[in-house]
PDB file of C-alpha atoms and ligand atoms in Angstrom:
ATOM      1  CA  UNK A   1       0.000   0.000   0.000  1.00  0.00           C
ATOM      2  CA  UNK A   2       1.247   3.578  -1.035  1.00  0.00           C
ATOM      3  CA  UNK A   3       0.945   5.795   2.257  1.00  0.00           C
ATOM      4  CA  UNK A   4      -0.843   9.305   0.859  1.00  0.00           C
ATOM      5  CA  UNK A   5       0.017  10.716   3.689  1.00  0.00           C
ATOM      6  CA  UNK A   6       3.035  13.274   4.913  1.00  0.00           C
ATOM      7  CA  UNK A   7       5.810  11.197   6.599  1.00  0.00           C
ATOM      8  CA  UNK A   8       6.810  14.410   7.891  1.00  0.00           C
ATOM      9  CA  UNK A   9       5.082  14.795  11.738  1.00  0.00           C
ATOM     10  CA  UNK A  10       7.393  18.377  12.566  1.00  0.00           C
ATOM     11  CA  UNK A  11       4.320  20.417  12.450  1.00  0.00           C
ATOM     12  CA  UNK A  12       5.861  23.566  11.660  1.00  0.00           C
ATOM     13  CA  UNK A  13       7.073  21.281   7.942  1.00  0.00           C
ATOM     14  CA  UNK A  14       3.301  20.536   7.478  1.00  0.00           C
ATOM     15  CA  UNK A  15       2.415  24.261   7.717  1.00  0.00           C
ATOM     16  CA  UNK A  16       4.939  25.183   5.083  1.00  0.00           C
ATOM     17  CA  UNK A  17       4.100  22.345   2.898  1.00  0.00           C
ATOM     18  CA  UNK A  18       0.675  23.819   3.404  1.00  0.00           C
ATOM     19  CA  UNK A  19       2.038  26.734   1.866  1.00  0.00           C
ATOM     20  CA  UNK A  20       3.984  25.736  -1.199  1.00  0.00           C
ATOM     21  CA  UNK A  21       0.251  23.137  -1.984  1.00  0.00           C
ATOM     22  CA  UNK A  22      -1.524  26.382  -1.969  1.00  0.00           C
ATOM     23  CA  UNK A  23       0.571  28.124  -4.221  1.00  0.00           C
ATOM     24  CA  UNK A  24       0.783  25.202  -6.803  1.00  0.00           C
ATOM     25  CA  UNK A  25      -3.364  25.218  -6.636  1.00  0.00           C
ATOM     26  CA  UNK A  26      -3.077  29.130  -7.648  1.00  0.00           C
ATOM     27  CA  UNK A  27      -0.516  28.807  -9.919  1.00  0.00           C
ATOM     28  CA  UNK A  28      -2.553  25.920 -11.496  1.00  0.00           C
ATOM     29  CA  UNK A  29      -5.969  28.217 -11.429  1.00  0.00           C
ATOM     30  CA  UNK A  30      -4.711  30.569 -13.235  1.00  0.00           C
ATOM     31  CA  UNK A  31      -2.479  28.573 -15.667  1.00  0.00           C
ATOM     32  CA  UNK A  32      -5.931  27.028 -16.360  1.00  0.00           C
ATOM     33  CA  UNK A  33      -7.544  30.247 -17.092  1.00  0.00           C
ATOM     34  CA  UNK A  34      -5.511  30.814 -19.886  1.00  0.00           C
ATOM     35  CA  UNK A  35      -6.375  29.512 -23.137  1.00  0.00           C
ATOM     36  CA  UNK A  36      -3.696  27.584 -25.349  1.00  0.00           C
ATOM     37  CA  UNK A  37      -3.705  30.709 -27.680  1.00  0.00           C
ATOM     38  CA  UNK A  38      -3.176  33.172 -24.617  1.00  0.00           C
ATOM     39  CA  UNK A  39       0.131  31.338 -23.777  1.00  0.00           C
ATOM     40  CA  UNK A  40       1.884  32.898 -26.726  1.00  0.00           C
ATOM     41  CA  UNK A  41       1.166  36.103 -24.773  1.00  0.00           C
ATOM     42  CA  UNK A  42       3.776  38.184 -22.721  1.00  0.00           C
ATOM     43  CA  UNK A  43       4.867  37.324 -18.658  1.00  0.00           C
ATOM     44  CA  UNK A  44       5.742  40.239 -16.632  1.00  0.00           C
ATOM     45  CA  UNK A  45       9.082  38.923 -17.039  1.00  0.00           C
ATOM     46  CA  UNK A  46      11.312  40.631 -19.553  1.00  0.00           C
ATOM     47  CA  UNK A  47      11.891  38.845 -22.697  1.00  0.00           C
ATOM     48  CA  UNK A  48       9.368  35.744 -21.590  1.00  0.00           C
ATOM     49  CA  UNK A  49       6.272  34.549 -22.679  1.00  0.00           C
ATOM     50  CA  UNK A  50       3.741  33.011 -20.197  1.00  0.00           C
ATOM     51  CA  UNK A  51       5.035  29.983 -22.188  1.00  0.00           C
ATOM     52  CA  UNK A  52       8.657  30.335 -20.768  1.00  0.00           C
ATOM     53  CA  UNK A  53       7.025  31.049 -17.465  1.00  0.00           C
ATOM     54  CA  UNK A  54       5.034  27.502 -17.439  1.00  0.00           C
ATOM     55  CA  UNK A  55       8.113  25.921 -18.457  1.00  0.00           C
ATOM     56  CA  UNK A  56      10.653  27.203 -15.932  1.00  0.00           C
ATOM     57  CA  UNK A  57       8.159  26.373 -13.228  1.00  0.00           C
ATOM     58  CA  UNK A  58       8.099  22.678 -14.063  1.00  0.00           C
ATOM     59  CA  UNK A  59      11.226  22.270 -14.582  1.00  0.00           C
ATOM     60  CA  UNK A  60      11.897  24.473 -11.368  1.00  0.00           C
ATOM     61  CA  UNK A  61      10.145  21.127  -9.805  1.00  0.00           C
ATOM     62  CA  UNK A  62      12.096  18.258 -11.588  1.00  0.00           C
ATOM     63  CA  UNK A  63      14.936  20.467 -10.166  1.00  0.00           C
ATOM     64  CA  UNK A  64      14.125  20.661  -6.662  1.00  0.00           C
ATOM     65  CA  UNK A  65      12.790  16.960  -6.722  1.00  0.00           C
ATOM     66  CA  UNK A  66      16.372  16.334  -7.373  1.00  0.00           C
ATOM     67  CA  UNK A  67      17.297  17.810  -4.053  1.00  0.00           C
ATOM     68  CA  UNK A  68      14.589  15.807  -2.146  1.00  0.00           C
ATOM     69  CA  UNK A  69      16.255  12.323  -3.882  1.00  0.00           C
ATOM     70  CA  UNK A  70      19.695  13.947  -2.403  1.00  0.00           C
ATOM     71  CA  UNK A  71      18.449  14.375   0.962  1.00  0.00           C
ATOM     72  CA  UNK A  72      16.737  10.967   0.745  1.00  0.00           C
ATOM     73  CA  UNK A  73      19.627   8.704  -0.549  1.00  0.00           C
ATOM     74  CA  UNK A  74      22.885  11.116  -0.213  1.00  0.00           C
ATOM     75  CA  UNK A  75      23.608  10.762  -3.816  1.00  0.00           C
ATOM     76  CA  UNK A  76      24.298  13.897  -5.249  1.00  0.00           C
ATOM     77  CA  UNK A  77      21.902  15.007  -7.574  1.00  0.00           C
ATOM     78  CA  UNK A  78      22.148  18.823  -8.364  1.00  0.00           C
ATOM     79  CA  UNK A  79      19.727  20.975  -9.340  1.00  0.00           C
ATOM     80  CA  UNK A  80      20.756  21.567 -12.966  1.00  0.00           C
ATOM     81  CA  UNK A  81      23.914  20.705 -14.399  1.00  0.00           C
ATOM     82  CA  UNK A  82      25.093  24.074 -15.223  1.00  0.00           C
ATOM     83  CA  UNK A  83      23.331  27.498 -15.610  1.00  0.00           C
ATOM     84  CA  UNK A  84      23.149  27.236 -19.449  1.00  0.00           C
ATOM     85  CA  UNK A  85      21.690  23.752 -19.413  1.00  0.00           C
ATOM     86  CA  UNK A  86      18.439  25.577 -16.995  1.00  0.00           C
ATOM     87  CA  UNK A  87      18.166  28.612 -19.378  1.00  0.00           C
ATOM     88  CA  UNK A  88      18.690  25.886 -22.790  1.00  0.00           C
ATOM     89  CA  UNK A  89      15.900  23.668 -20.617  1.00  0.00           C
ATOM     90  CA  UNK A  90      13.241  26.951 -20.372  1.00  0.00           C
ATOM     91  CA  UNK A  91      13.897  27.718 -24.015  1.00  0.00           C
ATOM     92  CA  UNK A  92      12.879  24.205 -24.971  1.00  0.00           C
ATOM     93  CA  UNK A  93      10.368  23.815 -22.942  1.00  0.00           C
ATOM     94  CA  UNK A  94       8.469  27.034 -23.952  1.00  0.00           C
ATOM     95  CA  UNK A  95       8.393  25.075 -27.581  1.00  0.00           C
ATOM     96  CA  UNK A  96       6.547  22.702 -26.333  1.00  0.00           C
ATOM     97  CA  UNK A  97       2.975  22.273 -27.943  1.00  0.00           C
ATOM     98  CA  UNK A  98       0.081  23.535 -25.727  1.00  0.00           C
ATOM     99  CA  UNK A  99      -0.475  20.273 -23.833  1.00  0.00           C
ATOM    100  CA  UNK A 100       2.986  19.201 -23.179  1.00  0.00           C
ATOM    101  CA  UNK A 101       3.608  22.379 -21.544  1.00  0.00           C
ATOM    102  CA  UNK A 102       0.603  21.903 -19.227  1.00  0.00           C
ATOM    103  CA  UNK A 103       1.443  18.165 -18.289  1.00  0.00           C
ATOM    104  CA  UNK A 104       5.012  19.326 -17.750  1.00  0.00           C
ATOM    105  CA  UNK A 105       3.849  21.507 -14.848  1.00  0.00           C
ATOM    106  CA  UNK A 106       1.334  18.854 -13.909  1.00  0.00           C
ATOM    107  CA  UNK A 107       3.377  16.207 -13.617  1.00  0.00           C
ATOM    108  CA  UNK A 108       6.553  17.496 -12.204  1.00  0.00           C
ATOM    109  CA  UNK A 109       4.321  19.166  -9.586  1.00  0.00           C
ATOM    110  CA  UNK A 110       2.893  15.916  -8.566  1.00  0.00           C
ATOM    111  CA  UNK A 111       6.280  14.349  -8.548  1.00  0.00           C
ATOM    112  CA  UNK A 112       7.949  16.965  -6.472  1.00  0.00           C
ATOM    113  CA  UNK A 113       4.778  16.523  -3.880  1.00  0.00           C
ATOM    114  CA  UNK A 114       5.358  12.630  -4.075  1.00  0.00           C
ATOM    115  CA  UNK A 115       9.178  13.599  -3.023  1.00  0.00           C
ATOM    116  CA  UNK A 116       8.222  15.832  -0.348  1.00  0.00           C
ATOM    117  CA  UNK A 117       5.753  13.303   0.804  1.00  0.00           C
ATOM    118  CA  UNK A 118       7.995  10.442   1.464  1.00  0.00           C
ATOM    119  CA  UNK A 119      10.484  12.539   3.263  1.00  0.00           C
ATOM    120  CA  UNK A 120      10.817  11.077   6.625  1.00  0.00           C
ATOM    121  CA  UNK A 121      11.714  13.863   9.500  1.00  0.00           C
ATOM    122  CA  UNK A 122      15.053  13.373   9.963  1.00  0.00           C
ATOM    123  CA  UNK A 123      15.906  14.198   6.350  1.00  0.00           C
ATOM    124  CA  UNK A 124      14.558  17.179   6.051  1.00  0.00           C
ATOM    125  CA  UNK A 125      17.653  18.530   7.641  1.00  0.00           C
ATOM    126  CA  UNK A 126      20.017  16.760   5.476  1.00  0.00           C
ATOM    127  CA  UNK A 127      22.009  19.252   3.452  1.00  0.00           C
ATOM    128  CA  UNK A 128      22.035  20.040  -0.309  1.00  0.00           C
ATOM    129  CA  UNK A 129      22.537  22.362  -2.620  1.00  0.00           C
ATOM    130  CA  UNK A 130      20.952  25.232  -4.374  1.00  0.00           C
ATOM    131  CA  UNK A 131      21.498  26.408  -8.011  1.00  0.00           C
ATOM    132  CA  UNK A 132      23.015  29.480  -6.453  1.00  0.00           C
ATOM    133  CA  UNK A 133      25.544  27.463  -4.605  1.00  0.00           C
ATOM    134  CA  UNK A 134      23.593  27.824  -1.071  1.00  0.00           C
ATOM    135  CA  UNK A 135      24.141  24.911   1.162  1.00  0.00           C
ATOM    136  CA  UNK A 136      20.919  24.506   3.029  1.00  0.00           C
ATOM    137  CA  UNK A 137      18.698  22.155   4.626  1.00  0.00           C
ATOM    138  CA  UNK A 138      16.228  19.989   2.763  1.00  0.00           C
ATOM    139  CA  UNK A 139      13.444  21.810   4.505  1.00  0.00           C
ATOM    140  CA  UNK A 140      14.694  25.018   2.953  1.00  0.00           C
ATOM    141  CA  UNK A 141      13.225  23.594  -0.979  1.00  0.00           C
ATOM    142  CA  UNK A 142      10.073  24.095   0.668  1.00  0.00           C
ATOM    143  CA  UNK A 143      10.205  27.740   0.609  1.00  0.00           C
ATOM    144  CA  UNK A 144      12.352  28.086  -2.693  1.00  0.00           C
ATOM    145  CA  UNK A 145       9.236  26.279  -4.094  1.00  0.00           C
ATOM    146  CA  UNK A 146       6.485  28.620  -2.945  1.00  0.00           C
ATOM    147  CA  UNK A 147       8.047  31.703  -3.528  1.00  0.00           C
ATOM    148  CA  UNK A 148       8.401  30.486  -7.343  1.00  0.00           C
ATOM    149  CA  UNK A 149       4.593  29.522  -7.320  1.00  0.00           C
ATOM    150  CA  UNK A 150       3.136  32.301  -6.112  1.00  0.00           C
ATOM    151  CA  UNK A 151       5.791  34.672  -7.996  1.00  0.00           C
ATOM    152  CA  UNK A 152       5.441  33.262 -11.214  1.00  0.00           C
ATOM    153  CA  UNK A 153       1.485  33.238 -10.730  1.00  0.00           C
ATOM    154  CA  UNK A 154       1.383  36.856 -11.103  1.00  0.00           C
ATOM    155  CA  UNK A 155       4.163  36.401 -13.796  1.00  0.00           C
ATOM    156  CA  UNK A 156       1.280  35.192 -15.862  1.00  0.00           C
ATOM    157  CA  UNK A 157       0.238  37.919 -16.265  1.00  0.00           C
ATOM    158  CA  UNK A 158      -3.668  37.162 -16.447  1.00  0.00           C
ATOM    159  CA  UNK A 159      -5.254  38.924 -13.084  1.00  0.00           C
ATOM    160  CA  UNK A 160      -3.394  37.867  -9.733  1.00  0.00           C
ATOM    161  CA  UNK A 161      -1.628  39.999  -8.031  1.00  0.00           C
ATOM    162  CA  UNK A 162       0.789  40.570  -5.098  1.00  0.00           C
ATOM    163  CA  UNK A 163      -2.647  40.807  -2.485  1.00  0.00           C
ATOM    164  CA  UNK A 164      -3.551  37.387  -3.690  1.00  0.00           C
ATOM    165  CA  UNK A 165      -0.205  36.092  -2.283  1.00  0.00           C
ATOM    166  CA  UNK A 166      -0.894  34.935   1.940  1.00  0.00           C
ATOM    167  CA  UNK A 167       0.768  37.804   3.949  1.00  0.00           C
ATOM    168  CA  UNK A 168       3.313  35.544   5.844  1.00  0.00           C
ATOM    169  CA  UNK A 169       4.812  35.133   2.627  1.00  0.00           C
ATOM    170  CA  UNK A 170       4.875  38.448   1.418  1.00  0.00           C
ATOM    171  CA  UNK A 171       6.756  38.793   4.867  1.00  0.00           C
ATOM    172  CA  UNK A 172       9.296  36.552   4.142  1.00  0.00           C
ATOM    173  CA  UNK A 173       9.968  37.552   0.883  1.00  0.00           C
ATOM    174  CA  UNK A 174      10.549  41.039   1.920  1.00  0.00           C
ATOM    175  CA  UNK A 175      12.834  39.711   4.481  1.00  0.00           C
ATOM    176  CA  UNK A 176      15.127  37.615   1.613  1.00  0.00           C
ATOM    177  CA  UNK A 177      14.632  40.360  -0.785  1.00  0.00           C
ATOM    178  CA  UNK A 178      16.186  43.032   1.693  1.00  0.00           C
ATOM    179  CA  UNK A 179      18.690  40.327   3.312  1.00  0.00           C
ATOM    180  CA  UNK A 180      20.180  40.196  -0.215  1.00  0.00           C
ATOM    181  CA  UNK A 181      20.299  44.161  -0.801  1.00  0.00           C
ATOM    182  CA  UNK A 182      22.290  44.060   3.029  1.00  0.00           C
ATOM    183  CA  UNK A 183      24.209  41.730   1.802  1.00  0.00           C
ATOM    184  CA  UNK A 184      25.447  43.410  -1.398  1.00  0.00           C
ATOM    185  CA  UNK A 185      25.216  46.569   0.012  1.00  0.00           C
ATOM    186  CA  UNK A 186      22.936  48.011  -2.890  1.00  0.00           C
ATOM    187  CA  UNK A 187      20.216  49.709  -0.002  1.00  0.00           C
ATOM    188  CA  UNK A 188      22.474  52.277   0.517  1.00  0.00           C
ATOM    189  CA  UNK A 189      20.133  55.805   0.222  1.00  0.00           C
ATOM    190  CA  UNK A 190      16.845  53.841   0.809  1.00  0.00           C
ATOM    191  CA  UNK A 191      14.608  53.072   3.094  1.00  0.00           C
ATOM    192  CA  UNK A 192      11.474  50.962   2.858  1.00  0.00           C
ATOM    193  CA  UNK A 193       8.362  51.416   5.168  1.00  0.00           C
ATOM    194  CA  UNK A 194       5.742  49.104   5.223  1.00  0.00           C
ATOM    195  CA  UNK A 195       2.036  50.878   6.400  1.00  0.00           C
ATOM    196  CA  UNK A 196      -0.773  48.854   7.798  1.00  0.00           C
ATOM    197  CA  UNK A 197       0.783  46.384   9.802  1.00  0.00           C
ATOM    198  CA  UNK A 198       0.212  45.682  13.597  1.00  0.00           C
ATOM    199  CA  UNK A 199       4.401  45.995  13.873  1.00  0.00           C
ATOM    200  CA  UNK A 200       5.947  48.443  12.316  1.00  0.00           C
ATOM    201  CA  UNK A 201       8.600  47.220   9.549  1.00  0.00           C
ATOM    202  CA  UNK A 202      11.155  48.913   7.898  1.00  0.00           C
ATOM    203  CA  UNK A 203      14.097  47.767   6.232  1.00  0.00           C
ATOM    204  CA  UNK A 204      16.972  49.115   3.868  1.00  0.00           C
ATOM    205  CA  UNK A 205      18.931  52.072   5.218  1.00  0.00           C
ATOM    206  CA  UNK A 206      17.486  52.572   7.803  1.00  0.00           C
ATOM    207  CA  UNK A 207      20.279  54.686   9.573  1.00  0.00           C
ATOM    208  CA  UNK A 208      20.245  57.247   6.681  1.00  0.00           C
ATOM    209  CA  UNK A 209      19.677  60.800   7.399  1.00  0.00           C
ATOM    210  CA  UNK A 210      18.718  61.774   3.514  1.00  0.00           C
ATOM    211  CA  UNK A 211      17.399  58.516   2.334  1.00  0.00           C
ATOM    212  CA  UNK A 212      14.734  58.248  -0.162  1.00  0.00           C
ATOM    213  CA  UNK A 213      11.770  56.654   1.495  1.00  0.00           C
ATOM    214  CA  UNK A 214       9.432  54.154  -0.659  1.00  0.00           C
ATOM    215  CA  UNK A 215       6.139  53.507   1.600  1.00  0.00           C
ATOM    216  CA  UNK A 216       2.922  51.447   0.771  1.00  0.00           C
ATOM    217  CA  UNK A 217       1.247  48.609   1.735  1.00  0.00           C
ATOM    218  CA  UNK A 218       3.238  45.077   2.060  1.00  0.00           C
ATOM    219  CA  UNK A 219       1.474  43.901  -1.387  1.00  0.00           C
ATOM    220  CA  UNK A 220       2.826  47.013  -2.885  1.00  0.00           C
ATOM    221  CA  UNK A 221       6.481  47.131  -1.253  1.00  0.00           C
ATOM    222  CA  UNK A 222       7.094  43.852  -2.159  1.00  0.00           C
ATOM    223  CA  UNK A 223       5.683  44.299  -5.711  1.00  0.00           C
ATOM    224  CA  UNK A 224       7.901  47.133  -6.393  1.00  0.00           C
ATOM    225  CA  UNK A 225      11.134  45.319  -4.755  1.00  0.00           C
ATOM    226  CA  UNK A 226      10.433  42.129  -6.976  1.00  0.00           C
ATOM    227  CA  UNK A 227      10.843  44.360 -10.148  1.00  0.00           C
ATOM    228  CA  UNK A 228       7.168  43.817 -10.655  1.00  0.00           C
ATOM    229  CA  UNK A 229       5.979  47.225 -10.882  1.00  0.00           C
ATOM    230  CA  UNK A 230       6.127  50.829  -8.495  1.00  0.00           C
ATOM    231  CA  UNK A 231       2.184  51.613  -9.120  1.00  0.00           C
ATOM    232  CA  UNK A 232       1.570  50.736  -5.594  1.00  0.00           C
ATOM    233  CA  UNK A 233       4.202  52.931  -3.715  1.00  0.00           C
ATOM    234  CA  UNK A 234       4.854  56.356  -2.852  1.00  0.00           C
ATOM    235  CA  UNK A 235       8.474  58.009  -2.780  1.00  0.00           C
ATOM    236  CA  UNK A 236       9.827  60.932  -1.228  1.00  0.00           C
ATOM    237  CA  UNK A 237      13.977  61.917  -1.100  1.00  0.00           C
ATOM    238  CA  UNK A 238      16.396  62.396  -2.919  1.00  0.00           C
ATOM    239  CA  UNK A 239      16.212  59.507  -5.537  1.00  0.00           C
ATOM    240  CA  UNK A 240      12.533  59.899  -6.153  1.00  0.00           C
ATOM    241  CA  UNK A 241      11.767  61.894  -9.291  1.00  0.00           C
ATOM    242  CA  UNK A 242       7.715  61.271 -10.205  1.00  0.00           C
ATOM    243  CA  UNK A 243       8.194  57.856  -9.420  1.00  0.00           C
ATOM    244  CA  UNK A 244       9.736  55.177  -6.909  1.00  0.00           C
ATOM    245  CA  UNK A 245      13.181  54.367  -7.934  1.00  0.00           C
ATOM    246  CA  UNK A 246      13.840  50.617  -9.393  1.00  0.00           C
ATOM    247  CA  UNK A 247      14.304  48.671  -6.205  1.00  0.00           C
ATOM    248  CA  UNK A 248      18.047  46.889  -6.392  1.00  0.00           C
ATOM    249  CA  UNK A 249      18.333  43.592  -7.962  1.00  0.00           C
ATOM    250  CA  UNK A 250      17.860  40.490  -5.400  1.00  0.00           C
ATOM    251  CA  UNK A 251      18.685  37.324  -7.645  1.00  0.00           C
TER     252      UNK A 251
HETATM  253 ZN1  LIG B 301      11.745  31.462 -10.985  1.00  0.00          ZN
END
């Protein structure tokens, strides 16, 4: 008998699988929504269609599958063989007839949820490694997987947007988004301030005397520091002209 159910028992891994399920079932929703004609049409990624879009996010599954058979056997299986084989892989794959291109993400998203599935507890902290060169725990594909879901679900361009995506999430984004921009030292001159929340949050420079302050809601900060778009934000300082300035580059 095939068990159906997690062999994970860490409740705090069943709440983030809980996540990453949800944000497949959007990201299917509204790849379904789209006719096989509309996939021809443009992302909100430069340069992609909604094809390449579908494409990198099934093969974005294979990938991290690959790390869950790591952390399962200890064979080293990376995430793509080089970075040219990934981008050579997307440009294939957004070739693919209509069909193929929907059982790709079907099918890779089931097998990915088989993989995560079968993980016992133990190996969820087993390390691997990401495409970037990161070595984390297993448990850590868990978020790289939902923050490509929900991303790339607005990617496509046909109605959801950064409120659809669960607060919590937009939370930790903005915390990886501006842990990267610390890291690289690229905040230097702004500061970020996020309105309606119980807790106040700020983040970028936030010792600057002159620094150009981009404020809105947390749907709207974290849309503008994706790259996705400043419609949402108000700026004031130096580096603000009509318009927010492009938030630094995170990946
Ligand atoms: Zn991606």
């Amino acid at each position: 008998m095939v068990d159906r159910h997690d062999q994970a028992t860490d409740p705090r891994l069943q709440e983030q699988l809980l996540q990453a399920r949800r944000g497949t079932a959007f990201f299917a929703r509204k790849l379904n929504e789209l006719s096989d004609a509309e996939l021809d049409g443009g992302s909100l990624l430069p340069g992609w269609t909604r094809r390449h879009v579908v494409a990198h996010v099934g093969y974005n599954a294979r990938a991290i599958a690959r790390l869950i058979e790591w952390a399962a056997t200890g064979i080293e299986t990376p995430m793509y063989s080089s970075p040219e084989a990934r981008n050579h892989e997307i440009e294939f794959g957004a070739t693919l007839s209509p069909i193929a291109l929907r059982h790709l993400f079907d099918h890779s998203a089931v097998h990915l949820n088989v993989e995560w599935r079968d993980l016992p507890d133990p190996a969820w902290q087993h390390e691997v490694r990401t495409a970037q060169g990161r070595i984390v725990p297993a448990e850590e594909t868990i978020w790289m997987r939902t923050r490509e879901v929900w991303l790339h679900a607005v990617d496509l361009n046909n109605g959801a947007s950064f409120n659809d995506i669960p607060a919590t999430i937009l939370e930790r984004l903005l915390q990886d988004i501006t842990g990267a921009w610390k890291t690289r030292g690229t905040d230097t001159g702004i500061f970020v301030e996020v309105s309606g929340q119980s807790q106040a949050m700020a983040f970028g420079d936030v010792g600057a005397v002159d620094a150009t302050v981009i404020a809105g809601t947390l749907p709207a900060i974290v849309e503008w520091a994706t790259g996705r778009g400043a419609g949402g934000v108000a700026a004031e300082g130096p580096a603000a002209d009509d318009a927010a300035p492009a938030a630094p580059k995170w990946i």
